[in-house]
GROMACS .gro file of N, CA and C in nm:
model
  495
    1UNK      N    1   4.210   0.619  -3.669
    1UNK     CA    2   4.056   0.603  -3.718
    1UNK      C    3   3.995   0.535  -3.615
    2UNK      N    4   3.857   0.609  -3.609
    2UNK     CA    5   3.770   0.577  -3.499
    2UNK      C    6   3.738   0.423  -3.472
    3UNK      N    7   3.753   0.340  -3.604
    3UNK     CA    8   3.719   0.198  -3.627
    3UNK      C    9   3.843   0.117  -3.614
    4UNK      N   10   3.957   0.162  -3.609
    4UNK     CA   11   4.087   0.117  -3.622
    4UNK      C   12   4.109   0.056  -3.734
    5UNK      N   13   4.066   0.104  -3.856
    5UNK     CA   14   4.078   0.070  -3.980
    5UNK      C   15   3.972  -0.006  -4.046
    6UNK      N   16   3.880  -0.052  -3.978
    6UNK     CA   17   3.780  -0.155  -4.048
    6UNK      C   18   3.669  -0.074  -4.101
    7UNK      N   19   3.627   0.052  -4.067
    7UNK     CA   20   3.529   0.135  -4.112
    7UNK      C   21   3.390   0.074  -4.083
    8UNK      N   22   3.370  -0.034  -3.983
    8UNK     CA   23   3.245  -0.084  -3.970
    8UNK      C   24   3.194  -0.017  -3.821
    9UNK      N   25   3.079   0.014  -3.834
    9UNK     CA   26   3.016   0.091  -3.725
    9UNK      C   27   3.016   0.005  -3.575
   10UNK      N   28   3.010  -0.107  -3.609
   10UNK     CA   29   3.014  -0.206  -3.469
   10UNK      C   30   3.140  -0.200  -3.399
   11UNK      N   31   3.248  -0.149  -3.461
   11UNK     CA   32   3.402  -0.156  -3.424
   11UNK      C   33   3.426  -0.017  -3.370
   12UNK      N   34   3.312   0.056  -3.348
   12UNK     CA   35   3.339   0.205  -3.272
   12UNK      C   36   3.343   0.194  -3.120
   13UNK      N   37   3.431   0.240  -3.077
   13UNK     CA   38   3.443   0.256  -2.921
   13UNK      C   39   3.302   0.307  -2.857
   14UNK      N   40   3.236   0.211  -2.769
   14UNK     CA   41   3.098   0.270  -2.737
   14UNK      C   42   3.123   0.391  -2.631
   15UNK      N   43   3.224   0.426  -2.579
   15UNK     CA   44   3.247   0.540  -2.509
   15UNK      C   45   3.322   0.640  -2.577
   16UNK      N   46   3.342   0.625  -2.710
   16UNK     CA   47   3.421   0.704  -2.795
   16UNK      C   48   3.351   0.836  -2.839
   17UNK      N   49   3.437   0.938  -2.912
   17UNK     CA   50   3.370   1.056  -2.946
   17UNK      C   51   3.260   1.048  -3.055
   18UNK      N   52   3.267   0.947  -3.147
   18UNK     CA   53   3.129   0.939  -3.244
   18UNK      C   54   3.013   0.891  -3.183
   19UNK      N   55   3.015   0.786  -3.100
   19UNK     CA   56   2.894   0.739  -3.046
   19UNK      C   57   2.848   0.841  -2.933
   20UNK      N   58   2.938   0.911  -2.859
   20UNK     CA   59   2.906   0.993  -2.777
   20UNK      C   60   2.829   1.111  -2.837
   21UNK      N   61   2.877   1.170  -2.958
   21UNK     CA   62   2.811   1.280  -3.024
   21UNK      C   63   2.685   1.230  -3.086
   22UNK      N   64   2.658   1.098  -3.120
   22UNK     CA   65   2.558   1.052  -3.188
   22UNK      C   66   2.452   1.048  -3.075
   23UNK      N   67   2.485   1.001  -2.956
   23UNK     CA   68   2.377   1.000  -2.857
   23UNK      C   69   2.319   1.135  -2.827
   24UNK      N   70   2.403   1.245  -2.830
   24UNK     CA   71   2.351   1.385  -2.815
   24UNK      C   72   2.227   1.396  -2.908
   25UNK      N   73   2.225   1.351  -3.018
   25UNK     CA   74   2.107   1.373  -3.116
   25UNK      C   75   2.012   1.294  -3.094
   26UNK      N   76   1.998   1.195  -3.012
   26UNK     CA   77   1.891   1.110  -2.983
   26UNK      C   78   1.788   1.186  -2.892
   27UNK      N   79   1.670   1.214  -2.936
   27UNK     CA   80   1.577   1.295  -2.858
   27UNK      C   81   1.547   1.214  -2.730
   28UNK      N   82   1.558   1.253  -2.611
   28UNK     CA   83   1.543   1.177  -2.485
   28UNK      C   84   1.405   1.132  -2.454
   29UNK      N   85   1.285   1.202  -2.525
   29UNK     CA   86   1.155   1.144  -2.503
   29UNK      C   87   1.139   1.052  -2.616
   30UNK      N   88   1.202   1.012  -2.702
   30UNK     CA   89   1.153   0.921  -2.797
   30UNK      C   90   1.189   0.789  -2.752
   31UNK      N   91   1.110   0.720  -2.663
   31UNK     CA   92   1.099   0.594  -2.586
   31UNK      C   93   0.995   0.483  -2.678
   32UNK      N   94   1.014   0.372  -2.641
   32UNK     CA   95   0.930   0.285  -2.707
   32UNK      C   96   0.789   0.311  -2.691
   33UNK      N   97   0.745   0.371  -2.581
   33UNK     CA   98   0.603   0.371  -2.536
   33UNK      C   99   0.542   0.531  -2.598
   34UNK      N  100   0.646   0.598  -2.622
   34UNK     CA  101   0.601   0.753  -2.661
   34UNK      C  102   0.524   0.719  -2.806
   35UNK      N  103   0.414   0.821  -2.813
   35UNK     CA  104   0.345   0.832  -2.932
   35UNK      C  105   0.408   0.923  -3.032
   36UNK      N  106   0.410   0.910  -3.162
   36UNK     CA  107   0.475   0.987  -3.257
   36UNK      C  108   0.391   1.009  -3.368
   37UNK      N  109   0.399   1.153  -3.398
   37UNK     CA  110   0.300   1.180  -3.530
   37UNK      C  111   0.353   1.334  -3.573
   38UNK      N  112   0.324   1.354  -3.691
   38UNK     CA  113   0.372   1.488  -3.738
   38UNK      C  114   0.324   1.614  -3.650
   39UNK      N  115   0.412   1.704  -3.626
   39UNK     CA  116   0.389   1.815  -3.528
   39UNK      C  117   0.257   1.898  -3.630
   40UNK      N  118   0.169   1.985  -3.548
   40UNK     CA  119   0.080   2.048  -3.620
   40UNK      C  120   0.147   2.148  -3.712
   41UNK      N  121   0.079   2.164  -3.836
   41UNK     CA  122   0.128   2.231  -3.944
   41UNK      C  123   0.257   2.191  -4.032
   42UNK      N  124   0.305   2.050  -3.987
   42UNK     CA  125   0.414   1.996  -4.064
   42UNK      C  126   0.362   1.929  -4.201
   43UNK      N  127   0.423   1.967  -4.292
   43UNK     CA  128   0.398   1.914  -4.422
   43UNK      C  129   0.514   1.863  -4.502
   44UNK      N  130   0.491   1.794  -4.601
   44UNK     CA  131   0.607   1.763  -4.706
   44UNK      C  132   0.572   1.795  -4.846
   45UNK      N  133   0.686   1.841  -4.931
   45UNK     CA  134   0.665   1.861  -5.065
   45UNK      C  135   0.776   1.825  -5.137
   46UNK      N  136   0.777   1.826  -5.271
   46UNK     CA  137   0.869   1.797  -5.368
   46UNK      C  138   0.965   1.922  -5.353
   47UNK      N  139   1.100   1.889  -5.377
   47UNK     CA  140   1.190   2.002  -5.383
   47UNK      C  141   1.306   1.955  -5.445
   48UNK      N  142   1.429   2.031  -5.425
   48UNK     CA  143   1.555   1.995  -5.483
   48UNK      C  144   1.652   2.036  -5.363
   49UNK      N  145   1.775   1.961  -5.395
   49UNK     CA  146   1.890   2.004  -5.279
   49UNK      C  147   2.010   1.974  -5.370
   50UNK      N  148   2.111   1.997  -5.301
   50UNK     CA  149   2.256   1.973  -5.366
   50UNK      C  150   2.310   1.841  -5.290
   51UNK      N  151   2.361   1.751  -5.374
   51UNK     CA  152   2.444   1.641  -5.305
   51UNK      C  153   2.587   1.700  -5.287
   52UNK      N  154   2.628   1.670  -5.149
   52UNK     CA  155   2.778   1.739  -5.117
   52UNK      C  156   2.822   1.625  -5.043
   53UNK      N  157   2.887   1.530  -5.114
   53UNK     CA  158   2.938   1.405  -5.062
   53UNK      C  159   3.076   1.440  -5.016
   54UNK      N  160   3.141   1.559  -5.036
   54UNK     CA  161   3.263   1.593  -4.996
   54UNK      C  162   3.319   1.682  -5.090
   55UNK      N  163   3.446   1.733  -5.093
   55UNK     CA  164   3.491   1.824  -5.175
   55UNK      C  165   3.542   1.766  -5.305
   56UNK      N  166   3.556   1.844  -5.401
   56UNK     CA  167   3.576   1.777  -5.535
   56UNK      C  168   3.699   1.705  -5.541
   57UNK      N  169   3.676   1.591  -5.601
   57UNK     CA  170   3.795   1.491  -5.630
   57UNK      C  171   3.830   1.428  -5.497
   58UNK      N  172   3.763   1.394  -5.407
   58UNK     CA  173   3.790   1.344  -5.286
   58UNK      C  174   3.732   1.192  -5.316
   59UNK      N  175   3.827   1.100  -5.278
   59UNK     CA  176   3.794   0.943  -5.295
   59UNK      C  177   3.697   0.919  -5.195
   60UNK      N  178   3.579   0.855  -5.254
   60UNK     CA  179   3.480   0.790  -5.159
   60UNK      C  180   3.524   0.660  -5.092
   61UNK      N  181   3.415   0.633  -4.984
   61UNK     CA  182   3.478   0.503  -4.905
   61UNK      C  183   3.486   0.397  -5.019
   62UNK      N  184   3.536   0.289  -4.956
   62UNK     CA  185   3.575   0.167  -5.058
   62UNK      C  186   3.453   0.110  -5.113
   63UNK      N  187   3.344   0.125  -5.047
   63UNK     CA  188   3.225   0.051  -5.068
   63UNK      C  189   3.162   0.121  -5.186
   64UNK      N  190   3.193   0.245  -5.249
   64UNK     CA  191   3.138   0.316  -5.358
   64UNK      C  192   3.230   0.284  -5.459
   65UNK      N  193   3.163   0.237  -5.562
   65UNK     CA  194   3.236   0.203  -5.687
   65UNK      C  195   3.233   0.312  -5.798
   66UNK      N  196   3.337   0.376  -5.827
   66UNK     CA  197   3.338   0.495  -5.951
   66UNK      C  198   3.379   0.442  -6.060
   67UNK      N  199   3.348   0.482  -6.188
   67UNK     CA  200   3.382   0.454  -6.314
   67UNK      C  201   3.523   0.473  -6.324
   68UNK      N  202   3.591   0.416  -6.410
   68UNK     CA  203   3.732   0.427  -6.422
   68UNK      C  204   3.761   0.550  -6.474
   69UNK      N  205   3.668   0.619  -6.569
   69UNK     CA  206   3.692   0.748  -6.629
   69UNK      C  207   3.695   0.850  -6.504
   70UNK      N  208   3.601   0.840  -6.415
   70UNK     CA  209   3.605   0.939  -6.297
   70UNK      C  210   3.730   0.917  -6.220
   71UNK      N  211   3.770   0.816  -6.195
   71UNK     CA  212   3.899   0.789  -6.120
   71UNK      C  213   4.020   0.833  -6.188
   72UNK      N  214   4.025   0.831  -6.321
   72UNK     CA  215   4.129   0.871  -6.395
   72UNK      C  216   4.117   1.034  -6.384
   73UNK      N  217   4.002   1.096  -6.406
   73UNK     CA  218   3.979   1.248  -6.392
   73UNK      C  219   4.024   1.296  -6.266
   74UNK      N  220   4.001   1.211  -6.150
   74UNK     CA  221   4.063   1.249  -6.008
   74UNK      C  222   4.180   1.254  -5.991
   75UNK      N  223   4.255   1.164  -6.056
   75UNK     CA  224   4.398   1.146  -6.059
   75UNK      C  225   4.463   1.282  -6.141
   76UNK      N  226   4.402   1.310  -6.262
   76UNK     CA  227   4.455   1.422  -6.327
   76UNK      C  228   4.418   1.546  -6.257
   77UNK      N  229   4.321   1.573  -6.205
   77UNK     CA  230   4.278   1.669  -6.118
   77UNK      C  231   4.389   1.697  -6.018
   78UNK      N  232   4.429   1.603  -5.941
   78UNK     CA  233   4.532   1.632  -5.835
   78UNK      C  234   4.670   1.642  -5.875
   79UNK      N  235   4.705   1.614  -6.018
   79UNK     CA  236   4.838   1.673  -6.067
   79UNK      C  237   4.855   1.818  -6.054
   80UNK      N  238   4.743   1.890  -6.074
   80UNK     CA  239   4.754   2.036  -6.069
   80UNK      C  240   4.616   2.083  -6.053
   81UNK      N  241   4.559   2.109  -5.934
   81UNK     CA  242   4.416   2.132  -5.931
   81UNK      C  243   4.394   2.299  -5.973
   82UNK      N  244   4.485   2.356  -5.961
   82UNK     CA  245   4.452   2.488  -6.053
   82UNK      C  246   4.457   2.494  -6.184
   83UNK      N  247   4.514   2.415  -6.281
   83UNK     CA  248   4.517   2.419  -6.401
   83UNK      C  249   4.426   2.279  -6.475
   84UNK      N  250   4.397   2.212  -6.395
   84UNK     CA  251   4.310   2.088  -6.435
   84UNK      C  252   4.191   2.064  -6.353
   85UNK      N  253   4.126   2.183  -6.318
   85UNK     CA  254   4.012   2.183  -6.245
   85UNK      C  255   3.882   2.091  -6.325
   86UNK      N  256   3.898   2.099  -6.480
   86UNK     CA  257   3.787   2.036  -6.536
   86UNK      C  258   3.799   1.881  -6.538
   87UNK      N  259   3.897   1.828  -6.498
   87UNK     CA  260   3.940   1.701  -6.511
   87UNK      C  261   3.852   1.609  -6.417
   88UNK      N  262   3.805   1.668  -6.313
   88UNK     CA  263   3.709   1.613  -6.224
   88UNK      C  264   3.579   1.664  -6.219
   89UNK      N  265   3.475   1.589  -6.218
   89UNK     CA  266   3.333   1.648  -6.228
   89UNK      C  267   3.318   1.708  -6.079
   90UNK      N  268   3.243   1.816  -6.077
   90UNK     CA  269   3.210   1.859  -5.941
   90UNK      C  270   3.075   1.801  -5.891
   91UNK      N  271   3.081   1.783  -5.760
   91UNK     CA  272   2.967   1.705  -5.707
   91UNK      C  273   2.844   1.806  -5.697
   92UNK      N  274   2.874   1.965  -5.713
   92UNK     CA  275   2.775   2.067  -5.715
   92UNK      C  276   2.729   2.093  -5.834
   93UNK      N  277   2.727   2.034  -5.943
   93UNK     CA  278   2.710   2.079  -6.080
   93UNK      C  279   2.551   2.067  -6.095
   94UNK      N  280   2.496   2.000  -6.020
   94UNK     CA  281   2.333   1.974  -6.060
   94UNK      C  282   2.265   1.956  -5.918
   95UNK      N  283   2.142   1.990  -5.930
   95UNK     CA  284   2.045   1.964  -5.809
   95UNK      C  285   2.018   1.807  -5.821
   96UNK      N  286   1.955   1.788  -5.685
   96UNK     CA  287   1.910   1.634  -5.678
   96UNK      C  288   1.763   1.659  -5.630
   97UNK      N  289   1.674   1.588  -5.703
   97UNK     CA  290   1.519   1.584  -5.643
   97UNK      C  291   1.527   1.528  -5.504
   98UNK      N  292   1.450   1.583  -5.416
   98UNK     CA  293   1.425   1.553  -5.295
   98UNK      C  294   1.278   1.575  -5.232
   99UNK      N  295   1.237   1.517  -5.118
   99UNK     CA  296   1.135   1.565  -5.033
   99UNK      C  297   1.164   1.637  -4.939
  100UNK      N  298   1.081   1.740  -4.908
  100UNK     CA  299   1.136   1.826  -4.795
  100UNK      C  300   1.018   1.861  -4.705
  101UNK      N  301   1.042   1.827  -4.579
  101UNK     CA  302   0.960   1.835  -4.458
  101UNK      C  303   0.963   1.975  -4.397
  102UNK      N  304   0.870   2.048  -4.389
  102UNK     CA  305   0.854   2.183  -4.351
  102UNK      C  306   0.719   2.231  -4.275
  103UNK      N  307   0.727   2.353  -4.217
  103UNK     CA  308   0.610   2.406  -4.144
  103UNK      C  309   0.537   2.494  -4.241
  104UNK      N  310   0.401   2.452  -4.255
  104UNK     CA  311   0.325   2.553  -4.331
  104UNK      C  312   0.309   2.686  -4.289
  105UNK      N  313   0.343   2.710  -4.176
  105UNK     CA  314   0.331   2.839  -4.101
  105UNK      C  315   0.451   2.905  -4.136
  106UNK      N  316   0.565   2.868  -4.182
  106UNK     CA  317   0.684   2.915  -4.215
  106UNK      C  318   0.752   2.842  -4.330
  107UNK      N  319   0.682   2.836  -4.442
  107UNK     CA  320   0.723   2.755  -4.565
  107UNK      C  321   0.885   2.786  -4.614
  108UNK      N  322   0.950   2.900  -4.570
  108UNK     CA  323   1.065   2.925  -4.619
  108UNK      C  324   1.167   2.926  -4.480
  109UNK      N  325   1.109   2.862  -4.388
  109UNK     CA  326   1.181   2.856  -4.281
  109UNK      C  327   1.272   2.728  -4.282
  110UNK      N  328   1.326   2.675  -4.177
  110UNK     CA  329   1.380   2.554  -4.143
  110UNK      C  330   1.311   2.441  -4.209
  111UNK      N  331   1.388   2.367  -4.265
  111UNK     CA  332   1.315   2.228  -4.328
  111UNK      C  333   1.432   2.093  -4.312
  112UNK      N  334   1.373   1.983  -4.348
  112UNK     CA  335   1.466   1.869  -4.336
  112UNK      C  336   1.434   1.819  -4.478
  113UNK      N  337   1.545   1.805  -4.570
  113UNK     CA  338   1.540   1.739  -4.692
  113UNK      C  339   1.590   1.589  -4.683
  114UNK      N  340   1.518   1.508  -4.765
  114UNK     CA  341   1.535   1.370  -4.759
  114UNK      C  342   1.526   1.303  -4.897
  115UNK      N  343   1.605   1.228  -4.952
  115UNK     CA  344   1.604   1.160  -5.077
  115UNK      C  345   1.518   1.026  -5.068
  116UNK      N  346   1.409   1.043  -5.145
  116UNK     CA  347   1.317   0.939  -5.130
  116UNK      C  348   1.369   0.790  -5.179
  117UNK      N  349   1.480   0.799  -5.262
  117UNK     CA  350   1.541   0.673  -5.301
  117UNK      C  351   1.631   0.621  -5.204
  118UNK      N  352   1.683   0.689  -5.111
  118UNK     CA  353   1.782   0.657  -5.009
  118UNK      C  354   1.721   0.648  -4.876
  119UNK      N  355   1.652   0.751  -4.823
  119UNK     CA  356   1.600   0.763  -4.696
  119UNK      C  357   1.448   0.690  -4.664
  120UNK      N  358   1.382   0.664  -4.781
  120UNK     CA  359   1.264   0.587  -4.748
  120UNK      C  360   1.170   0.691  -4.708
  121UNK      N  361   1.181   0.826  -4.732
  121UNK     CA  362   1.089   0.925  -4.663
  121UNK      C  363   0.929   0.908  -4.690
  122UNK      N  364   0.902   0.869  -4.822
  122UNK     CA  365   0.784   0.865  -4.861
  122UNK      C  366   0.688   0.738  -4.773
  123UNK      N  367   0.755   0.639  -4.767
  123UNK     CA  368   0.691   0.522  -4.678
  123UNK      C  369   0.690   0.581  -4.518
  124UNK      N  370   0.782   0.645  -4.488
  124UNK     CA  371   0.780   0.688  -4.346
  124UNK      C  372   0.674   0.782  -4.313
  125UNK      N  373   0.673   0.895  -4.417
  125UNK     CA  374   0.568   0.995  -4.425
  125UNK      C  375   0.414   0.925  -4.403
  126UNK      N  376   0.394   0.835  -4.485
  126UNK     CA  377   0.277   0.747  -4.487
  126UNK      C  378   0.243   0.688  -4.343
  127UNK      N  379   0.342   0.624  -4.280
  127UNK     CA  380   0.308   0.559  -4.158
  127UNK      C  381   0.283   0.672  -4.046
  128UNK      N  382   0.362   0.767  -4.068
  128UNK     CA  383   0.351   0.893  -3.956
  128UNK      C  384   0.210   0.968  -3.984
  129UNK      N  385   0.151   0.991  -4.096
  129UNK     CA  386   0.035   1.049  -4.118
  129UNK      C  387  -0.076   0.964  -4.095
  130UNK      N  388  -0.057   0.844  -4.068
  130UNK     CA  389  -0.182   0.752  -4.043
  130UNK      C  390  -0.242   0.787  -3.912
  131UNK      N  391  -0.162   0.860  -3.832
  131UNK     CA  392  -0.207   0.880  -3.676
  131UNK      C  393  -0.095   0.861  -3.588
  132UNK      N  394  -0.124   0.886  -3.461
  132UNK     CA  395  -0.027   0.852  -3.352
  132UNK      C  396   0.019   0.722  -3.354
  133UNK      N  397   0.153   0.686  -3.360
  133UNK     CA  398   0.190   0.536  -3.339
  133UNK      C  399   0.279   0.544  -3.235
  134UNK      N  400   0.293   0.419  -3.166
  134UNK     CA  401   0.390   0.420  -3.065
  134UNK      C  402   0.520   0.381  -3.117
  135UNK      N  403   0.624   0.451  -3.070
  135UNK     CA  404   0.766   0.445  -3.130
  135UNK      C  405   0.818   0.306  -3.129
  136UNK      N  406   0.783   0.222  -3.031
  136UNK     CA  407   0.824   0.072  -2.998
  136UNK      C  408   0.764   0.002  -3.129
  137UNK      N  409   0.652   0.043  -3.187
  137UNK     CA  410   0.579  -0.022  -3.270
  137UNK      C  411   0.635   0.006  -3.427
  138UNK      N  412   0.663   0.143  -3.421
  138UNK     CA  413   0.707   0.207  -3.533
  138UNK      C  414   0.861   0.148  -3.600
  139UNK      N  415   0.960   0.166  -3.497
  139UNK     CA  416   1.096   0.153  -3.510
  139UNK      C  417   1.144   0.026  -3.591
  140UNK      N  418   1.075  -0.084  -3.537
  140UNK     CA  419   1.101  -0.218  -3.593
  140UNK      C  420   1.083  -0.242  -3.750
  141UNK      N  421   0.978  -0.148  -3.799
  141UNK     CA  422   0.938  -0.160  -3.927
  141UNK      C  423   1.013  -0.057  -4.014
  142UNK      N  424   1.117   0.013  -3.963
  142UNK     CA  425   1.208   0.108  -4.041
  142UNK      C  426   1.322   0.073  -4.063
  143UNK      N  427   1.386   0.124  -4.194
  143UNK     CA  428   1.522   0.080  -4.198
  143UNK      C  429   1.620   0.180  -4.121
  144UNK      N  430   1.760   0.154  -4.099
  144UNK     CA  431   1.833   0.233  -4.039
  144UNK      C  432   1.821   0.389  -4.065
  145UNK      N  433   1.818   0.409  -4.203
  145UNK     CA  434   1.799   0.530  -4.247
  145UNK      C  435   1.664   0.609  -4.228
  146UNK      N  436   1.591   0.557  -4.216
  146UNK     CA  437   1.446   0.596  -4.161
  146UNK      C  438   1.438   0.626  -4.024
  147UNK      N  439   1.501   0.567  -3.947
  147UNK     CA  440   1.517   0.574  -3.786
  147UNK      C  441   1.596   0.692  -3.788
  148UNK      N  442   1.707   0.728  -3.868
  148UNK     CA  443   1.791   0.830  -3.849
  148UNK      C  444   1.688   0.956  -3.891
  149UNK      N  445   1.616   0.949  -3.996
  149UNK     CA  446   1.534   1.070  -4.049
  149UNK      C  447   1.425   1.091  -3.916
  150UNK      N  448   1.364   0.999  -3.858
  150UNK     CA  449   1.286   1.025  -3.751
  150UNK      C  450   1.347   1.099  -3.642
  151UNK      N  451   1.472   1.078  -3.607
  151UNK     CA  452   1.544   1.155  -3.509
  151UNK      C  453   1.581   1.292  -3.547
  152UNK      N  454   1.608   1.294  -3.691
  152UNK     CA  455   1.633   1.444  -3.755
  152UNK      C  456   1.516   1.527  -3.739
  153UNK      N  457   1.403   1.458  -3.774
  153UNK     CA  458   1.251   1.533  -3.784
  153UNK      C  459   1.213   1.573  -3.626
  154UNK      N  460   1.250   1.488  -3.521
  154UNK     CA  461   1.239   1.516  -3.389
  154UNK      C  462   1.322   1.654  -3.346
  155UNK      N  463   1.441   1.629  -3.378
  155UNK     CA  464   1.540   1.749  -3.330
  155UNK      C  465   1.496   1.863  -3.407
  156UNK      N  466   1.459   1.879  -3.519
  156UNK     CA  467   1.397   2.001  -3.607
  156UNK      C  468   1.250   2.040  -3.548
  157UNK      N  469   1.204   1.966  -3.484
  157UNK     CA  470   1.060   1.995  -3.420
  157UNK      C  471   0.947   1.965  -3.532
  158UNK      N  472   0.965   1.878  -3.625
  158UNK     CA  473   0.854   1.839  -3.713
  158UNK      C  474   0.770   1.723  -3.674
  159UNK      N  475   0.807   1.675  -3.562
  159UNK     CA  476   0.735   1.557  -3.526
  159UNK      C  477   0.694   1.579  -3.356
  160UNK      N  478   0.562   1.554  -3.330
  160UNK     CA  479   0.500   1.566  -3.195
  160UNK      C  480   0.549   1.452  -3.120
  161UNK      N  481   0.606   1.446  -3.013
  161UNK     CA  482   0.627   1.334  -2.924
  161UNK      C  483   0.547   1.340  -2.807
  162UNK      N  484   0.450   1.235  -2.784
  162UNK     CA  485   0.384   1.241  -2.656
  162UNK      C  486   0.445   1.129  -2.569
  163UNK      N  487   0.508   1.179  -2.456
  163UNK     CA  488   0.568   1.071  -2.371
  163UNK      C  489   0.483   0.958  -2.323
  164UNK      N  490   0.544   0.856  -2.298
  164UNK     CA  491   0.454   0.725  -2.253
  164UNK      C  492   0.416   0.787  -2.107
  165UNK      N  493   0.288   0.720  -2.055
  165UNK     CA  494   0.254   0.753  -1.933
  165UNK      C  495   0.331   0.677  -1.817
   0.00000   0.00000   0.00000
């Protein structure tokens, strides 16, 4: 296990595979002095997505508390997944409301979905729409999930980054 069993991010090896892969997702030009704003033509809309936490009947991390009836259903499912598939609820049985960042020039093209209850996308979008803001001023006001969303939006091309002079 990458954290030697603790499951705490601070216990990851700084030179290990997880943090090395995470560093690849960090936009190089997203420095404290860089100006950040939505790219031209970028917009946000209400949408839906699928919540895909893992495959059916997979036990979640210890920090997620499931009702006993769900745990019992998962145990029943694994006795014989072929004949007892109805015992565990499917994570794909319903859509989940989300906000979707997309390009007005290509509304059916690539997009980034974000859950406003989890990612804080609406608050982040308000800060970005207010005009160019220095990343060094923006980042301290964001939650870790909002920072991750900023990086996802950069990588997807939905944010314009003007490097610091």
